[in-house]
Amino acid sequence: VRVCSVVGARPQFVKAFPVSRRLREAHEEVLIHTGQHYDEALSGVFFEELDIPEPDYNLGVGSGDHAPQTAEMMRLLDEVIAEEAPDVVLVYGDTNSTLAAALVAAKREPALAHVEAGLRSGKWSMPEEVNRVLTDHCSDLLLTPAANAAETLRGDNVRGEVVVTGDVMYDAVLAVRDRALDESTPLPVSGIRPDEYVLATVHRAANTDDPDRLAAILDGLAAVDDPVVLPLHPRTEAALHEHGLYDDAAERLRLVDPVGYVAFLRLLADASKVATDSGGVQKEAFYLDTPCVTLREETEWVETVEAGWNVLVGGDADRIAAALTDRSPLPPKPELYGGGDAAGRTVDALESVLGDGSSVAERA
Ligand code: UD1
Ligand code: UDP
């Protein structure tokens, strides 16, 4: 099978690396980076650390408002897809890069396969929700991390074939965990000790764009006695400056630049808790036995909440502080998103559903 994989943002480099490795054992992969993320700390470091091959194309689209950014990605992706003529376009998650590639594939010959299909927040005001729903409806092959997401897709009457593969991010954690947890490597941030700090990440538009909500989140984090390490996403750094909150945040929290994946897993594994609005981090926390406090009202990863390892606290300072200081024992961990072989299952599904080289539309 000839595959064009499209990535563009930090979480997609992590999701793509185990799949890409498996894919290249038996198939041909053309890797396309849209350039949505371009800083070394948000892009280059992942390629270096995870040994991801240099992209065959970097479209260099960069930042912008949703429509112009997505449109520019589509314009450039369309040229590459026409030129490369793959059997399949493979996309990950829910970013604007995902949607742009999905729309381009839907209007051209190749089949579209979506990894992390079927996830929903139920909140249409969230840009990622729009991207997910539309991508799922464009897809010929929908690969889901758990049975629940497959049920959602059946309820949505999607056209494509649904396969439960498990979570490719679990594969990624398993591949890097030993390296990240190597005892001889010091914690990547100075002045903190294992189990005596909280890790935090904040980058959702809903949390960064509203100054009152962002201030309340900072208050909730700062109410914890232990140090709080916050690797700052550039969107959040810009928002802190814009809302006049930066100096106050720098005084009360340990603000650091975004760190690479290996360092991040180490920080996450050794934290007493993590406070986050990230999708990926909620799952990684679960895989690394760190209780998660999610700075949102809802989550796509409902299984982690049901299992008692994740609590939704929204943007309320008191609820954030209470959840971060709660030391109640946690229940035993069930297996939620497969056994860490999702990349292999993804490649198997590509082979069995699309392996004869014809598009799904032709086969139907
Ligand atoms: C994007 C995704 C989000 C994902 C996140 C992962 C969309 C709509 N959003 O959000 O789903 O969770 O990536 O991190 O696709 N910037 C830089 N350097 C960079 C990239 C961005 O400084 O390398 C700054 C720019 O000011 C830019 C802002 O960050 O305007 C936001 O970047 P963008 O890619 O639009 O969205 P994210 O918030 O990163
Ligand atoms: N991550 C990282 N360094 C950081 C913050 C996050 O390597 O400073 C990794 C994290 O381990 C996860 C991914 O980035 O694999 C999550 O990306 P992000 O939170 O930006 O996006 P989301 O998952 O919310 O779409």
Short mmCIF file of C-alpha atoms and ligand atoms in Angstrom, two decimals:
data_model
loop_
_atom_site.label_atom_id
_atom_site.label_comp_id
_atom_site.label_asym_id
_atom_site.label_seq_id
_atom_site.Cartn_x
_atom_site.Cartn_y
_atom_site.Cartn_z
CA VAL A 1 0.00 0.00 0.00
CA ARG A 2 1.26 3.48 -0.84
CA VAL A 3 0.43 5.90 1.96
CA CYS A 4 0.65 9.67 2.33
CA SER A 5 0.71 10.43 6.07
CA VAL A 6 -0.16 14.00 6.99
CA VAL A 7 1.01 15.55 10.27
CA GLY A 8 1.38 19.14 11.39
CA ALA A 9 1.03 19.66 15.14
CA ARG A 10 2.93 18.35 18.19
CA PRO A 11 0.55 15.54 19.19
CA GLN A 12 0.54 14.23 15.61
CA PHE A 13 4.27 13.64 15.59
CA VAL A 14 3.84 11.48 18.71
CA LYS A 15 0.87 9.59 17.24
CA ALA A 16 2.48 9.05 13.85
CA PHE A 17 5.85 7.76 14.99
CA PRO A 18 4.86 4.21 16.06
CA VAL A 19 2.55 3.80 13.05
CA SER A 20 5.13 5.13 10.63
CA ARG A 21 7.71 2.68 11.96
CA ARG A 22 5.38 -0.28 11.41
CA LEU A 23 4.14 0.97 8.07
CA ARG A 24 7.63 1.29 6.63
CA GLU A 25 8.40 -2.37 7.38
CA ALA A 26 6.19 -3.43 4.46
CA HIS A 27 4.77 -0.40 2.70
CA GLU A 28 5.71 2.87 1.11
CA GLU A 29 5.12 6.02 3.16
CA VAL A 30 5.36 9.62 2.00
CA LEU A 31 5.43 11.89 5.05
CA ILE A 32 3.87 15.34 4.69
CA HIS A 33 4.28 18.00 7.40
CA THR A 34 1.88 20.90 6.93
CA GLY A 35 4.07 23.21 9.02
CA GLN A 36 1.20 24.09 11.40
CA HIS A 37 3.73 23.80 14.23
CA TYR A 38 7.20 25.00 13.30
CA ASP A 39 9.11 26.00 16.47
CA GLU A 40 11.96 23.61 17.26
CA ALA A 41 10.32 22.86 20.65
CA LEU A 42 6.97 22.02 19.06
CA SER A 43 8.20 20.19 15.98
CA GLY A 44 11.92 19.56 15.32
CA VAL A 45 12.63 18.04 18.72
CA PHE A 46 10.07 15.27 18.14
CA PHE A 47 11.60 14.28 14.80
CA GLU A 48 15.08 14.14 16.37
CA GLU A 49 14.14 12.29 19.58
CA LEU A 50 11.75 9.81 18.01
CA ASP A 51 13.88 9.21 14.96
CA ILE A 52 11.03 10.17 12.64
CA PRO A 53 12.28 10.40 9.06
CA GLU A 54 12.66 13.87 7.61
CA PRO A 55 9.29 14.77 6.02
CA ASP A 56 9.24 14.34 2.26
CA TYR A 57 7.34 17.63 2.12
CA ASN A 58 7.12 20.49 4.58
CA LEU A 59 4.39 22.81 3.37
CA GLY A 60 5.45 25.59 5.76
CA VAL A 61 1.91 26.83 6.26
CA GLY A 62 2.54 28.23 9.76
CA SER A 63 0.05 30.02 12.01
CA GLY A 64 -3.11 31.87 11.05
CA ASP A 65 -6.83 32.12 11.60
CA HIS A 66 -8.74 28.90 11.04
CA ALA A 67 -10.06 29.48 7.53
CA PRO A 68 -6.94 30.91 5.89
CA GLN A 69 -4.70 28.35 7.63
CA THR A 70 -6.91 25.41 6.61
CA ALA A 71 -7.38 26.77 3.09
CA GLU A 72 -3.65 27.21 2.54
CA MET A 73 -3.01 23.67 3.77
CA MET A 74 -5.66 22.36 1.39
CA ARG A 75 -4.23 24.25 -1.57
CA LEU A 76 -0.73 22.89 -1.03
CA LEU A 77 -1.80 19.39 0.03
CA ASP A 78 -3.93 19.07 -3.08
CA GLU A 79 -0.88 19.57 -5.27
CA VAL A 80 1.16 16.98 -3.36
CA ILE A 81 -1.64 14.39 -3.28
CA ALA A 82 -2.20 14.82 -7.01
CA GLU A 83 1.52 14.40 -7.64
CA GLU A 84 2.10 11.45 -5.31
CA ALA A 85 -1.17 9.62 -6.14
CA PRO A 86 -1.18 7.44 -2.98
CA ASP A 87 -3.67 4.65 -2.29
CA VAL A 88 -4.41 6.11 1.13
CA VAL A 89 -4.13 9.42 2.94
CA LEU A 90 -3.56 8.76 6.65
CA VAL A 91 -4.50 11.45 9.18
CA TYR A 92 -4.35 11.72 12.97
CA GLY A 93 -6.50 13.36 15.63
CA ASP A 94 -8.39 16.59 15.28
CA THR A 95 -6.28 19.57 14.24
CA ASN A 96 -6.72 21.87 11.27
CA SER A 97 -4.04 19.80 9.51
CA THR A 98 -6.27 16.72 9.96
CA LEU A 99 -9.32 18.41 8.45
CA ALA A 100 -7.42 19.98 5.55
CA ALA A 101 -6.01 16.61 4.49
CA ALA A 102 -9.38 14.91 4.96
CA LEU A 103 -11.17 17.34 2.66
CA VAL A 104 -8.45 17.09 0.03
CA ALA A 105 -8.53 13.27 0.06
CA ALA A 106 -12.33 13.22 -0.06
CA LYS A 107 -12.29 15.21 -3.32
CA ARG A 108 -9.57 13.11 -4.92
CA GLU A 109 -8.94 9.45 -5.63
CA PRO A 110 -7.16 8.11 -2.55
CA ALA A 111 -8.98 6.56 0.36
CA LEU A 112 -8.87 8.37 3.69
CA ALA A 113 -7.92 6.64 6.95
CA HIS A 114 -8.41 8.44 10.28
CA VAL A 115 -6.52 7.44 13.43
CA GLU A 116 -8.35 8.50 16.64
CA ALA A 117 -11.71 8.44 14.92
CA GLY A 118 -14.98 8.58 16.85
CA LEU A 119 -13.93 10.85 19.70
CA ARG A 120 -16.40 13.55 20.71
CA SER A 121 -16.54 16.32 23.29
CA GLY A 122 -20.14 17.11 22.40
CA LYS A 123 -19.14 20.78 22.22
CA TRP A 124 -19.49 22.19 18.72
CA SER A 125 -17.86 25.50 19.77
CA MET A 126 -14.58 23.61 20.14
CA PRO A 127 -12.59 23.87 16.87
CA GLU A 128 -11.31 20.31 17.29
CA GLU A 129 -14.88 18.94 17.51
CA VAL A 130 -15.69 20.39 14.08
CA ASN A 131 -12.48 18.89 12.72
CA ARG A 132 -13.25 15.45 14.17
CA VAL A 133 -16.82 15.17 13.01
CA LEU A 134 -16.06 16.33 9.47
CA THR A 135 -12.95 14.14 9.18
CA ASP A 136 -14.90 11.08 10.34
CA HIS A 137 -17.57 11.65 7.69
CA CYS A 138 -14.89 11.99 4.98
CA SER A 139 -13.11 8.78 6.05
CA ASP A 140 -13.16 5.39 4.34
CA LEU A 141 -11.38 3.69 7.24
CA LEU A 142 -11.99 4.84 10.81
CA LEU A 143 -9.54 3.57 13.43
CA THR A 144 -10.69 3.98 17.01
CA PRO A 145 -8.85 3.69 20.33
CA ALA A 146 -11.77 1.97 22.11
CA ALA A 147 -15.17 0.36 21.59
CA ASN A 148 -17.01 3.44 22.82
CA ALA A 149 -15.69 5.56 19.93
CA ALA A 150 -16.73 2.85 17.46
CA GLU A 151 -20.26 2.96 18.92
CA THR A 152 -20.32 6.73 18.47
CA LEU A 153 -19.38 6.34 14.81
CA ARG A 154 -22.11 3.79 14.19
CA GLY A 155 -24.58 6.21 15.81
CA ASP A 156 -23.28 8.92 13.46
CA ASN A 157 -23.90 6.75 10.39
CA VAL A 158 -20.43 7.23 8.97
CA ARG A 159 -19.81 5.77 5.51
CA GLY A 160 -16.47 4.16 6.18
CA GLU A 161 -15.37 0.94 7.80
CA VAL A 162 -14.77 1.12 11.57
CA VAL A 163 -11.94 -0.84 13.21
CA VAL A 164 -11.04 -0.74 16.92
CA THR A 165 -7.23 -0.68 17.10
CA GLY A 166 -6.45 0.66 20.58
CA ASP A 167 -4.52 3.86 21.20
CA VAL A 168 -1.37 4.56 19.19
CA MET A 169 -0.28 6.94 21.96
CA TYR A 170 0.03 3.93 24.26
CA ASP A 171 2.45 2.39 21.76
CA ALA A 172 4.39 5.66 21.79
CA VAL A 173 4.61 5.72 25.60
CA LEU A 174 5.76 2.09 25.71
CA ALA A 175 8.44 2.77 23.10
CA VAL A 176 9.92 5.71 25.02
CA ARG A 177 9.11 4.94 28.67
CA ASP A 178 12.39 3.23 29.58
CA ARG A 179 14.43 6.01 28.08
CA ALA A 180 12.29 8.63 29.85
CA LEU A 181 12.40 6.96 33.26
CA ASP A 182 16.10 6.13 33.28
CA GLU A 183 17.07 6.78 36.89
CA SER A 184 20.48 8.12 35.96
CA THR A 185 18.92 10.99 34.01
CA PRO A 186 18.11 13.95 36.26
CA LEU A 187 14.64 15.53 36.12
CA PRO A 188 14.66 17.96 33.19
CA VAL A 189 13.66 20.92 35.42
CA SER A 190 15.90 21.98 38.31
CA GLY A 191 14.79 22.37 41.93
CA ILE A 192 11.99 19.79 41.95
CA ARG A 193 11.84 16.32 43.49
CA PRO A 194 9.84 13.26 42.42
CA ASP A 195 6.29 13.25 43.83
CA GLU A 196 6.77 16.74 45.26
CA TYR A 197 5.56 18.81 42.33
CA VAL A 198 2.56 19.16 40.08
CA LEU A 199 2.93 19.24 36.29
CA ALA A 200 0.55 21.45 34.30
CA THR A 201 -0.19 22.14 30.62
CA VAL A 202 -2.72 24.64 29.26
CA HIS A 203 -3.32 25.47 25.61
CA ARG A 204 -6.99 25.12 24.65
CA ALA A 205 -8.50 28.19 23.04
CA ALA A 206 -11.36 28.06 25.56
CA ASN A 207 -8.85 28.39 28.43
CA THR A 208 -6.38 30.86 26.94
CA ASP A 209 -8.63 33.33 25.14
CA ASP A 210 -10.79 34.36 28.12
CA PRO A 211 -8.64 36.40 30.58
CA ASP A 212 -10.88 35.71 33.59
CA ARG A 213 -10.84 31.99 32.98
CA LEU A 214 -7.09 31.90 32.45
CA ALA A 215 -6.55 33.95 35.65
CA ALA A 216 -8.79 31.55 37.60
CA ILE A 217 -6.82 28.54 36.31
CA LEU A 218 -3.57 30.19 37.42
CA ASP A 219 -5.10 30.88 40.85
CA GLY A 220 -6.14 27.24 41.18
CA LEU A 221 -2.67 25.99 40.24
CA ALA A 222 -0.90 28.49 42.50
CA ALA A 223 -2.98 27.40 45.51
CA VAL A 224 -0.95 24.16 45.66
CA ASP A 225 1.93 24.18 48.20
CA ASP A 226 4.28 22.12 46.03
CA PRO A 227 5.94 23.72 42.99
CA VAL A 228 3.85 23.67 39.82
CA VAL A 229 5.84 23.17 36.61
CA LEU A 230 4.10 24.64 33.57
CA PRO A 231 5.80 24.11 30.17
CA LEU A 232 4.29 27.00 28.25
CA HIS A 233 2.66 26.41 24.87
CA PRO A 234 3.33 29.48 22.66
CA ARG A 235 -0.41 30.21 22.46
CA THR A 236 -0.53 30.38 26.27
CA GLU A 237 2.62 32.46 26.55
CA ALA A 238 1.14 34.98 24.11
CA ALA A 239 -2.18 34.99 26.01
CA LEU A 240 -0.47 35.57 29.37
CA HIS A 241 1.32 38.61 27.93
CA GLU A 242 -1.79 39.89 26.19
CA HIS A 243 -3.94 39.64 29.33
CA GLY A 244 -1.22 41.14 31.57
CA LEU A 245 -0.93 37.88 33.56
CA TYR A 246 2.60 36.83 32.69
CA ASP A 247 4.56 38.37 35.58
CA ASP A 248 2.10 37.09 38.16
CA ALA A 249 2.23 33.59 36.64
CA ALA A 250 6.04 33.63 36.53
CA GLU A 251 6.16 34.56 40.21
CA ARG A 252 3.79 31.84 41.39
CA LEU A 253 4.52 28.97 38.99
CA ARG A 254 7.62 27.36 37.46
CA LEU A 255 7.17 28.50 33.87
CA VAL A 256 9.45 26.66 31.44
CA ASP A 257 9.64 26.37 27.66
CA PRO A 258 7.84 23.41 26.09
CA VAL A 259 9.99 20.31 26.56
CA GLY A 260 10.63 17.35 24.26
CA TYR A 261 8.62 14.14 24.48
CA VAL A 262 11.19 12.17 26.51
CA ALA A 263 11.55 14.95 29.09
CA PHE A 264 7.80 15.43 29.19
CA LEU A 265 7.11 11.76 29.94
CA ARG A 266 9.71 11.91 32.71
CA LEU A 267 8.10 15.01 34.23
CA LEU A 268 4.69 13.40 33.96
CA ALA A 269 5.70 10.08 35.47
CA ASP A 270 7.37 11.71 38.49
CA ALA A 271 4.67 14.34 39.18
CA SER A 272 2.29 13.82 42.10
CA LYS A 273 -0.54 14.95 39.79
CA VAL A 274 -0.97 16.61 36.42
CA ALA A 275 -3.39 19.44 35.63
CA THR A 276 -4.07 19.70 31.91
CA ASP A 277 -6.46 20.59 29.12
CA SER A 278 -4.53 18.44 26.64
CA GLY A 279 -6.12 15.41 25.04
CA GLY A 280 -2.95 13.36 24.81
CA VAL A 281 -1.70 14.15 28.28
CA GLN A 282 -4.87 12.77 29.91
CA LYS A 283 -4.08 9.35 28.44
CA GLU A 284 -0.34 9.50 29.03
CA ALA A 285 -1.02 10.31 32.70
CA PHE A 286 -3.11 7.16 32.91
CA TYR A 287 -0.43 5.03 31.23
CA LEU A 288 2.24 6.39 33.60
CA ASP A 289 0.14 6.07 36.81
CA THR A 290 -0.18 9.80 37.45
CA PRO A 291 -3.62 11.05 38.55
CA CYS A 292 -5.02 13.64 36.15
CA VAL A 293 -7.03 16.81 36.84
CA THR A 294 -8.58 18.02 33.60
CA LEU A 295 -9.10 21.76 33.19
CA ARG A 296 -12.24 21.33 31.09
CA GLU A 297 -15.93 20.63 31.64
CA GLU A 298 -15.92 17.60 29.34
CA THR A 299 -13.48 15.14 27.84
CA GLU A 300 -13.26 12.86 24.83
CA TRP A 301 -11.41 10.35 27.02
CA VAL A 302 -14.38 9.49 29.23
CA GLU A 303 -13.00 6.05 30.10
CA THR A 304 -10.21 7.62 32.19
CA VAL A 305 -12.81 9.52 34.26
CA GLU A 306 -15.00 6.44 34.68
CA ALA A 307 -11.93 4.50 35.82
CA GLY A 308 -11.36 7.07 38.59
CA TRP A 309 -7.98 8.29 37.28
CA ASN A 310 -9.13 11.58 35.81
CA VAL A 311 -11.37 14.29 37.26
CA LEU A 312 -13.01 17.14 35.31
CA VAL A 313 -12.78 20.45 37.16
CA GLY A 314 -13.30 23.08 34.46
CA GLY A 315 -11.76 26.49 35.07
CA ASP A 316 -12.84 27.04 38.68
CA ALA A 317 -9.92 27.93 40.98
CA ASP A 318 -11.32 26.23 44.09
CA ARG A 319 -12.17 23.01 42.29
CA ILE A 320 -8.73 22.92 40.67
CA ALA A 321 -6.97 23.44 44.00
CA ALA A 322 -9.18 20.87 45.79
CA ALA A 323 -8.58 18.22 43.12
CA LEU A 324 -4.81 18.81 43.10
CA THR A 325 -4.50 18.49 46.87
CA ASP A 326 -6.83 15.48 47.21
CA ARG A 327 -4.79 12.42 48.20
CA SER A 328 -7.57 9.79 48.12
CA PRO A 329 -6.28 6.39 46.99
CA LEU A 330 -7.02 5.48 43.37
CA PRO A 331 -8.78 2.34 42.15
CA PRO A 332 -6.87 -0.41 40.28
CA LYS A 333 -6.20 0.50 36.66
CA PRO A 334 -8.19 -1.33 33.97
CA GLU A 335 -6.89 -1.68 30.40
CA LEU A 336 -8.78 1.05 28.56
CA TYR A 337 -7.23 1.58 25.16
CA GLY A 338 -5.78 -1.74 24.08
CA GLY A 339 -2.54 -3.46 24.90
CA GLY A 340 0.01 -1.21 23.18
CA ASP A 341 -0.17 -2.83 19.75
CA ALA A 342 -2.37 -0.23 18.07
CA ALA A 343 0.22 0.66 15.41
CA GLY A 344 0.36 -2.94 14.19
CA ARG A 345 -3.43 -3.15 14.16
CA THR A 346 -3.61 0.09 12.24
CA VAL A 347 -1.29 -1.26 9.54
CA ASP A 348 -3.24 -4.56 9.48
CA ALA A 349 -6.47 -2.63 8.97
CA LEU A 350 -4.93 -0.61 6.14
CA GLU A 351 -3.80 -3.83 4.51
CA SER A 352 -7.05 -5.71 4.87
CA VAL A 353 -9.42 -2.91 3.96
CA LEU A 354 -7.36 -1.07 1.36
CA GLY A 355 -4.66 -3.54 0.43
CA ASP A 356 -5.71 -4.26 -3.12
CA GLY A 357 -4.74 -0.74 -4.15
CA SER A 358 -8.24 0.29 -5.16
CA SER A 359 -10.04 3.11 -3.40
CA VAL A 360 -12.89 2.14 -1.10
CA ALA A 361 -15.31 3.99 -3.36
CA GLU A 362 -14.23 1.79 -6.30
CA ARG A 363 -14.57 -1.34 -4.20
CA ALA A 364 -18.08 -0.48 -2.94
C1 UD1 B 1 -3.23 23.17 17.73
C2 UD1 B 1 -4.52 22.41 17.48
C3 UD1 B 1 -4.99 21.75 18.77
C4 UD1 B 1 -3.89 20.91 19.39
C5 UD1 B 1 -2.63 21.73 19.52
C6 UD1 B 1 -1.50 20.86 20.01
C7 UD1 B 1 -6.08 23.33 15.80
C8 UD1 B 1 -7.32 24.11 15.59
N1 UD1 B 1 -5.59 23.32 17.05
O1 UD1 B 1 -3.52 24.22 18.64
O2 UD1 B 1 -6.09 20.92 18.50
O3 UD1 B 1 -4.32 20.46 20.64
O4 UD1 B 1 -2.26 22.29 18.26
O5 UD1 B 1 -0.49 21.59 20.60
O6 UD1 B 1 -5.56 22.76 14.87
N2 UD1 B 1 2.66 29.09 17.59
C9 UD1 B 1 4.01 29.32 17.69
N3 UD1 B 1 4.87 28.39 17.20
C10 UD1 B 1 4.47 27.24 16.62
C11 UD1 B 1 3.09 27.00 16.50
C12 UD1 B 1 2.21 27.93 16.99
O7 UD1 B 1 4.43 30.35 18.21
O8 UD1 B 1 5.33 26.44 16.19
C13 UD1 B 1 1.72 30.07 18.15
C14 UD1 B 1 1.20 31.07 17.12
O9 UD1 B 1 1.07 32.31 17.75
C15 UD1 B 1 -0.18 30.53 16.80
C16 UD1 B 1 -0.60 29.89 18.12
O10 UD1 B 1 0.60 29.38 18.68
O11 UD1 B 1 -1.06 31.52 16.38
C17 UD1 B 1 -1.60 28.77 17.94
O12 UD1 B 1 -1.11 27.78 17.04
P1 UD1 B 1 -2.13 26.84 16.22
O13 UD1 B 1 -1.37 25.82 15.51
O14 UD1 B 1 -3.09 27.68 15.44
O15 UD1 B 1 -3.02 26.19 17.34
P2 UD1 B 1 -2.60 25.49 18.70
O16 UD1 B 1 -3.12 26.31 19.82
O17 UD1 B 1 -1.16 25.14 18.67
N1 UDP B 2 4.16 17.27 25.12
C1 UDP B 2 5.53 17.42 25.07
N2 UDP B 2 6.09 18.53 25.67
C2 UDP B 2 5.33 19.46 26.32
C3 UDP B 2 3.93 19.27 26.37
C4 UDP B 2 3.37 18.16 25.75
O1 UDP B 2 6.25 16.59 24.51
O2 UDP B 2 5.91 20.43 26.83
C5 UDP B 2 3.57 16.10 24.41
C6 UDP B 2 2.74 15.20 25.28
O3 UDP B 2 3.54 14.19 25.87
C7 UDP B 2 1.74 14.63 24.29
C8 UDP B 2 1.56 15.73 23.28
O4 UDP B 2 2.68 16.60 23.44
O5 UDP B 2 2.29 13.50 23.63
C9 UDP B 2 0.28 16.46 23.56
O6 UDP B 2 0.22 17.59 22.79
P1 UDP B 2 -0.75 18.80 23.13
O7 UDP B 2 -1.13 18.80 24.56
O8 UDP B 2 -0.10 20.01 22.59
O9 UDP B 2 -2.01 18.49 22.18
P2 UDP B 2 -3.37 17.68 22.38
O10 UDP B 2 -3.03 16.30 22.79
O11 UDP B 2 -4.20 18.41 23.38
O12 UDP B 2 -4.00 17.76 21.04
#
